[in-house]
PDB file of C-alpha atoms in Angstrom:
ATOM      1  CA  MET A  14       0.231  -0.145  -0.062  1.00 60.00           C
ATOM      2  CA  VAL A  15       1.060   3.659  -0.877  1.00 64.00           C
ATOM      3  CA  LYS A  16       1.935   5.925   1.553  1.00 70.00           C
ATOM      4  CA  LEU A  17       2.249   9.665   1.946  1.00 68.00           C
ATOM      5  CA  THR A  18       3.337  11.749   4.541  1.00 73.00           C
ATOM      6  CA  LYS A  19       4.342  14.571   2.855  1.00 73.00           C
ATOM      7  CA  ILE A  20       3.054  15.950  -0.398  1.00 76.00           C
ATOM      8  CA  TYR A  21       5.857  17.943  -2.006  1.00 77.00           C
ATOM      9  CA  THR A  22       9.511  16.900  -2.083  1.00 76.00           C
ATOM     10  CA  ARG A  23      11.639  19.724  -4.065  1.00 79.00           C
ATOM     11  CA  THR A  24      12.800  16.683  -5.842  1.00 73.00           C
ATOM     12  CA  GLY A  25      11.443  18.022  -9.087  1.00 76.00           C
ATOM     13  CA  ASP A  26      12.206  21.772  -8.692  1.00 72.00           C
ATOM     14  CA  ARG A  27      14.978  21.497 -11.242  1.00 84.00           C
ATOM     15  CA  GLY A  28      12.660  20.066 -13.816  1.00 81.00           C
ATOM     16  CA  ASP A  29      13.205  17.172 -13.290  1.00 82.00           C
ATOM     17  CA  THR A  30      10.782  13.170 -11.960  1.00 81.00           C
ATOM     18  CA  GLY A  31      11.224   9.959 -10.689  1.00 80.00           C
ATOM     19  CA  LEU A  32      10.654   7.243 -12.618  1.00 75.00           C
ATOM     20  CA  GLY A  33       9.237   3.924 -10.639  1.00 82.00           C
ATOM     21  CA  ASP A  34      12.462   2.204 -11.035  1.00 79.00           C
ATOM     22  CA  GLY A  35      14.253   5.468  -9.092  1.00 79.00           C
ATOM     23  CA  THR A  36      16.288   6.932 -12.416  1.00 87.00           C
ATOM     24  CA  ARG A  37      14.995  10.928 -12.914  1.00 89.00           C
ATOM     25  CA  VAL A  38      14.222  12.038 -16.095  1.00 78.00           C
ATOM     26  CA  ALA A  39      12.996  15.796 -17.593  1.00 74.00           C
ATOM     27  CA  LYS A  40       9.829  16.303 -16.959  1.00 80.00           C
ATOM     28  CA  HIS A  41       8.734  16.887 -20.818  1.00 86.00           C
ATOM     29  CA  ASP A  42      10.206  13.121 -21.203  1.00 89.00           C
ATOM     30  CA  PRO A  43       8.219  11.361 -23.500  1.00 91.00           C
ATOM     31  CA  ARG A  44       7.572   8.449 -21.062  1.00 92.00           C
ATOM     32  CA  VAL A  45       6.792  11.294 -18.776  1.00 91.00           C
ATOM     33  CA  GLU A  46       4.184  12.492 -21.268  1.00 94.00           C
ATOM     34  CA  ALA A  47       2.072   9.549 -22.030  1.00 95.00           C
ATOM     35  CA  PHE A  48       1.993   8.830 -18.182  1.00 94.00           C
ATOM     36  CA  GLY A  49       1.053  12.501 -17.926  1.00 95.00           C
ATOM     37  CA  SER A  50      -2.026  12.224 -20.650  1.00 97.00           C
ATOM     38  CA  VAL A  51      -3.293   9.047 -18.842  1.00 98.00           C
ATOM     39  CA  ASP A  52      -3.158  10.624 -15.425  1.00 97.00           C
ATOM     40  CA  GLU A  53      -5.117  13.650 -17.726  1.00 98.00           C
ATOM     41  CA  SER A  54      -7.490  10.850 -19.096  1.00 98.00           C
ATOM     42  CA  ASN A  55      -8.257   9.487 -15.421  1.00 98.00           C
ATOM     43  CA  ALA A  56      -9.631  13.163 -14.027  1.00 98.00           C
ATOM     44  CA  VAL A  57     -11.493  13.517 -17.394  1.00 98.00           C
ATOM     45  CA  ILE A  58     -12.771  10.445 -16.684  1.00 98.00           C
ATOM     46  CA  GLY A  59     -13.919  11.742 -12.996  1.00 98.00           C
ATOM     47  CA  LEU A  60     -15.984  14.217 -14.708  1.00 97.00           C
ATOM     48  CA  ALA A  61     -17.699  12.333 -16.383  1.00 97.00           C
ATOM     49  CA  GLN A  62     -18.298   9.833 -13.482  1.00 97.00           C
ATOM     50  CA  LEU A  63     -20.143  13.190 -11.836  1.00 96.00           C
ATOM     51  CA  HIS A  64     -23.159  12.508 -14.524  1.00 96.00           C
ATOM     52  CA  ALA A  65     -23.550   8.740 -14.354  1.00 97.00           C
ATOM     53  CA  GLU A  66     -25.025   6.334 -12.141  1.00 96.00           C
ATOM     54  CA  GLY A  67     -25.446   2.739 -11.235  1.00 96.00           C
ATOM     55  CA  GLU A  68     -23.307   0.264 -13.591  1.00 96.00           C
ATOM     56  CA  LEU A  69     -21.439   3.179 -15.722  1.00 97.00           C
ATOM     57  CA  HIS A  70     -20.702   4.948 -12.538  1.00 98.00           C
ATOM     58  CA  ASP A  71     -19.451   1.583 -11.463  1.00 98.00           C
ATOM     59  CA  LEU A  72     -17.499   1.259 -14.521  1.00 98.00           C
ATOM     60  CA  LEU A  73     -15.796   4.300 -14.864  1.00 98.00           C
ATOM     61  CA  ALA A  74     -14.713   3.921 -11.219  1.00 98.00           C
ATOM     62  CA  ARG A  75     -13.159   0.234 -12.446  1.00 98.00           C
ATOM     63  CA  VAL A  76     -11.678   2.462 -15.728  1.00 98.00           C
ATOM     64  CA  GLN A  77     -10.325   4.715 -13.304  1.00 98.00           C
ATOM     65  CA  ASN A  78      -8.484   2.229 -10.970  1.00 98.00           C
ATOM     66  CA  ASP A  79      -7.018   0.947 -14.391  1.00 98.00           C
ATOM     67  CA  LEU A  80      -5.937   3.813 -15.269  1.00 98.00           C
ATOM     68  CA  PHE A  81      -3.840   3.945 -11.964  1.00 96.00           C
ATOM     69  CA  ASP A  82      -2.232   0.391 -13.018  1.00 97.00           C
ATOM     70  CA  VAL A  83      -1.746   2.002 -16.969  1.00 98.00           C
ATOM     71  CA  GLY A  84       0.416   5.093 -15.730  1.00 96.00           C
ATOM     72  CA  ALA A  85       1.920   2.193 -13.167  1.00 95.00           C
ATOM     73  CA  ASP A  86       2.690   0.438 -16.103  1.00 96.00           C
ATOM     74  CA  LEU A  87       4.316   3.834 -18.145  1.00 96.00           C
ATOM     75  CA  CYS A  88       6.308   5.121 -15.334  1.00 94.00           C
ATOM     76  CA  THR A  89       9.198   1.800 -14.903  1.00 92.00           C
ATOM     77  CA  PRO A  90      10.659   0.779 -17.929  1.00 89.00           C
ATOM     78  CA  GLU A  91      11.148  -2.293 -18.834  1.00 84.00           C
ATOM     79  CA  GLN A  92      14.252  -3.923 -17.129  1.00 78.00           C
ATOM     80  CA  GLU A  93      15.452  -7.503 -16.781  1.00 75.00           C
ATOM     81  CA  ALA A  94      15.828  -8.733 -13.547  1.00 72.00           C
ATOM     82  CA  PRO A  95      14.515  -6.002 -11.176  1.00 72.00           C
ATOM     83  CA  ALA A  96      14.293  -6.083  -8.049  1.00 75.00           C
ATOM     84  CA  TYR A  97      10.601  -5.900  -7.600  1.00 80.00           C
ATOM     85  CA  PRO A  98       8.103  -7.159  -9.849  1.00 85.00           C
ATOM     86  CA  PRO A  99       6.129  -3.511 -11.623  1.00 86.00           C
ATOM     87  CA  LEU A 100       2.709  -2.856 -12.376  1.00 91.00           C
ATOM     88  CA  ARG A 101       2.268  -4.281 -15.426  1.00 96.00           C
ATOM     89  CA  VAL A 102      -1.427  -3.948 -17.536  1.00 96.00           C
ATOM     90  CA  THR A 103      -2.916  -7.970 -18.517  1.00 97.00           C
ATOM     91  CA  THR A 104      -4.666  -9.263 -21.435  1.00 98.00           C
ATOM     92  CA  ALA A 105      -7.303  -9.335 -19.050  1.00 98.00           C
ATOM     93  CA  GLN A 106      -7.783  -5.940 -18.287  1.00 98.00           C
ATOM     94  CA  VAL A 107      -8.421  -5.793 -22.441  1.00 98.00           C
ATOM     95  CA  GLU A 108     -10.490  -8.091 -22.490  1.00 98.00           C
ATOM     96  CA  TYR A 109     -12.731  -6.747 -19.942  1.00 98.00           C
ATOM     97  CA  LEU A 110     -13.690  -3.917 -22.105  1.00 98.00           C
ATOM     98  CA  GLU A 111     -13.592  -5.516 -25.287  1.00 98.00           C
ATOM     99  CA  GLY A 112     -16.507  -7.276 -23.176  1.00 98.00           C
ATOM    100  CA  ARG A 113     -17.825  -4.199 -21.853  1.00 98.00           C
ATOM    101  CA  ILE A 114     -17.869  -2.698 -25.442  1.00 98.00           C
ATOM    102  CA  ASP A 115     -19.554  -5.344 -27.356  1.00 97.00           C
ATOM    103  CA  ALA A 116     -22.396  -5.966 -24.468  1.00 97.00           C
ATOM    104  CA  CYS A 117     -23.089  -2.256 -24.324  1.00 95.00           C
ATOM    105  CA  ASN A 118     -22.717  -1.715 -28.781  1.00 94.00           C
ATOM    106  CA  ALA A 119     -25.159  -4.403 -29.360  1.00 94.00           C
ATOM    107  CA  GLU A 120     -27.588  -1.966 -28.039  1.00 89.00           C
ATOM    108  CA  LEU A 121     -26.852   0.704 -30.406  1.00 92.00           C
ATOM    109  CA  ALA A 122     -28.549   1.568 -34.127  1.00 86.00           C
ATOM    110  CA  THR A 123     -26.108   1.248 -36.868  1.00 87.00           C
ATOM    111  CA  LEU A 124     -23.934   4.467 -37.205  1.00 87.00           C
ATOM    112  CA  ARG A 125     -24.409   6.129 -40.815  1.00 85.00           C
ATOM    113  CA  SER A 126     -23.062   9.385 -40.251  1.00 89.00           C
ATOM    114  CA  PHE A 127     -19.897  10.457 -38.345  1.00 94.00           C
ATOM    115  CA  ILE A 128     -21.428  11.397 -34.759  1.00 93.00           C
ATOM    116  CA  LEU A 129     -19.942  15.237 -33.386  1.00 94.00           C
ATOM    117  CA  PRO A 130     -18.906  15.295 -29.763  1.00 95.00           C
ATOM    118  CA  GLY A 131     -21.813  16.641 -27.491  1.00 93.00           C
ATOM    119  CA  GLY A 132     -25.482  15.453 -26.858  1.00 93.00           C
ATOM    120  CA  THR A 133     -25.942  14.814 -22.676  1.00 95.00           C
ATOM    121  CA  PRO A 134     -23.437  16.707 -20.549  1.00 95.00           C
ATOM    122  CA  LEU A 135     -21.928  12.965 -19.369  1.00 97.00           C
ATOM    123  CA  ALA A 136     -22.404  12.137 -23.193  1.00 97.00           C
ATOM    124  CA  ALA A 137     -20.441  15.355 -23.782  1.00 96.00           C
ATOM    125  CA  HIS A 138     -17.499  14.523 -21.325  1.00 97.00           C
ATOM    126  CA  LEU A 139     -17.658  11.228 -22.065  1.00 98.00           C
ATOM    127  CA  HIS A 140     -16.324  12.301 -25.642  1.00 97.00           C
ATOM    128  CA  LEU A 141     -13.403  14.573 -23.557  1.00 98.00           C
ATOM    129  CA  ALA A 142     -12.387  11.551 -22.036  1.00 98.00           C
ATOM    130  CA  ARG A 143     -12.113   9.901 -25.305  1.00 98.00           C
ATOM    131  CA  THR A 144     -10.193  12.328 -27.282  1.00 98.00           C
ATOM    132  CA  VAL A 145      -7.495  12.647 -23.657  1.00 98.00           C
ATOM    133  CA  VAL A 146      -7.839   8.883 -24.031  1.00 98.00           C
ATOM    134  CA  ARG A 147      -6.459   9.066 -27.700  1.00 98.00           C
ATOM    135  CA  ARG A 148      -3.358  11.637 -26.975  1.00 98.00           C
ATOM    136  CA  ALA A 149      -2.495   9.195 -24.528  1.00 98.00           C
ATOM    137  CA  GLU A 150      -2.233   6.231 -27.219  1.00 98.00           C
ATOM    138  CA  ARG A 151      -0.264   8.358 -29.542  1.00 98.00           C
ATOM    139  CA  GLU A 152       1.936   9.661 -26.603  1.00 97.00           C
ATOM    140  CA  VAL A 153       2.526   6.155 -25.933  1.00 98.00           C
ATOM    141  CA  THR A 154       3.097   4.786 -29.738  1.00 97.00           C
ATOM    142  CA  ALA A 155       5.851   7.843 -30.038  1.00 96.00           C
ATOM    143  CA  LEU A 156       7.610   6.325 -26.673  1.00 96.00           C
ATOM    144  CA  MET A 157       7.206   2.768 -28.330  1.00 95.00           C
ATOM    145  CA  THR A 158       9.646   3.966 -31.473  1.00 94.00           C
ATOM    146  CA  GLY A 159      11.743   4.668 -28.845  1.00 88.00           C
ATOM    147  CA  GLN A 160      11.577   2.430 -25.737  1.00 91.00           C
ATOM    148  CA  THR A 161      10.274  -0.303 -24.796  1.00 91.00           C
ATOM    149  CA  VAL A 162       6.254  -0.189 -23.284  1.00 95.00           C
ATOM    150  CA  ASN A 163       3.813  -3.736 -22.672  1.00 96.00           C
ATOM    151  CA  PRO A 164       2.390  -3.938 -25.446  1.00 97.00           C
ATOM    152  CA  GLU A 165      -1.196  -4.284 -23.503  1.00 98.00           C
ATOM    153  CA  VAL A 166      -1.076  -0.587 -22.435  1.00 98.00           C
ATOM    154  CA  LEU A 167      -1.417   0.198 -25.906  1.00 98.00           C
ATOM    155  CA  ARG A 168      -4.130  -2.107 -26.722  1.00 98.00           C
ATOM    156  CA  TYR A 169      -5.587  -0.966 -22.762  1.00 98.00           C
ATOM    157  CA  LEU A 170      -6.366   2.552 -23.895  1.00 98.00           C
ATOM    158  CA  ASN A 171      -7.277   1.629 -27.377  1.00 98.00           C
ATOM    159  CA  ARG A 172      -9.891   0.077 -26.052  1.00 98.00           C
ATOM    160  CA  LEU A 173     -10.874   2.345 -23.916  1.00 98.00           C
ATOM    161  CA  SER A 174     -11.688   4.996 -26.108  1.00 98.00           C
ATOM    162  CA  ASP A 175     -13.846   2.686 -27.635  1.00 98.00           C
ATOM    163  CA  LEU A 176     -15.485   1.962 -24.800  1.00 98.00           C
ATOM    164  CA  LEU A 177     -16.255   5.624 -24.270  1.00 98.00           C
ATOM    165  CA  PHE A 178     -17.168   6.631 -27.800  1.00 97.00           C
ATOM    166  CA  VAL A 179     -19.825   3.213 -26.999  1.00 97.00           C
ATOM    167  CA  LEU A 180     -21.172   5.017 -23.766  1.00 98.00           C
ATOM    168  CA  ALA A 181     -21.179   8.368 -25.129  1.00 97.00           C
ATOM    169  CA  ARG A 182     -23.701   7.124 -27.493  1.00 96.00           C
ATOM    170  CA  ARG A 183     -25.211   4.945 -25.073  1.00 96.00           C
ATOM    171  CA  ALA A 184     -26.023   8.340 -22.684  1.00 96.00           C
ATOM    172  CA  ASN A 185     -27.269   9.612 -25.542  1.00 95.00           C
ATOM    173  CA  GLY A 186     -29.951   7.790 -25.325  1.00 93.00           C
ATOM    174  CA  ASN A 187     -28.732   4.904 -26.986  1.00 92.00           C
ATOM    175  CA  GLY A 188     -27.968   6.909 -30.026  1.00 91.00           C
ATOM    176  CA  GLU A 189     -31.284   8.796 -30.374  1.00 89.00           C
ATOM    177  CA  ARG A 190     -29.462  11.892 -29.507  1.00 90.00           C
ATOM    178  CA  ASP A 191     -26.247  11.784 -31.199  1.00 92.00           C
ATOM    179  CA  VAL A 192     -25.256  14.368 -32.727  1.00 89.00           C
ATOM    180  CA  LEU A 193     -24.443  13.708 -36.373  1.00 91.00           C
ATOM    181  CA  TRP A 194     -22.295  15.276 -38.599  1.00 93.00           C
ATOM    182  CA  VAL A 195     -23.547  17.019 -42.120  1.00 92.00           C
ATOM    183  CA  PRO A 196     -20.955  16.778 -44.698  1.00 93.00           C
ATOM    184  CA  GLY A 197     -20.280  20.103 -46.156  1.00 94.00           C
ATOM    185  CA  ALA A 198     -23.703  21.406 -44.294  1.00 92.00           C
ATOM    186  CA  ASN A 199     -22.608  25.187 -44.009  1.00 93.00           C
ATOM    187  CA  ARG A 200     -20.389  25.949 -47.472  1.00 93.00           C
TER     188      ARG A 200
END
């Protein structure tokens, strides 16, 4: 269990931060950018959760907990024979999201157009969360070009953005209140 007795340490006052393995990197390091966007995704999902109830509220709480696992995974670079086994995202976490996507999507009408982000307050927050998760996903792929990253992290973020899209449609009356894009409507 984590025990935080002091919130500020002053160790980052020079523009660097510590990773899970103890190494120090610049706060603008690609790895820090990636887990920073995961943290931001978690915060936006927290805003969406304010508008959610019941099963959806619980699902978003589970996702928020998983996103801390994603952040922990990203902040600890892969290494041979680590002193302590690092927390890594698992295939089971990805498969759980896939199951939720399939179950939620089965109740939705087939899309005939792209959807504009919006509708109900919950749907709007879920769309915002989806876009932040997509940014985190892009940052993880950038990180993967130069460093080793658990591939389940990328799979998790990819599925999560899909889940948030489907949940936004559900929050819009199972798609009935989706705002559809009309190509060239304002030319």
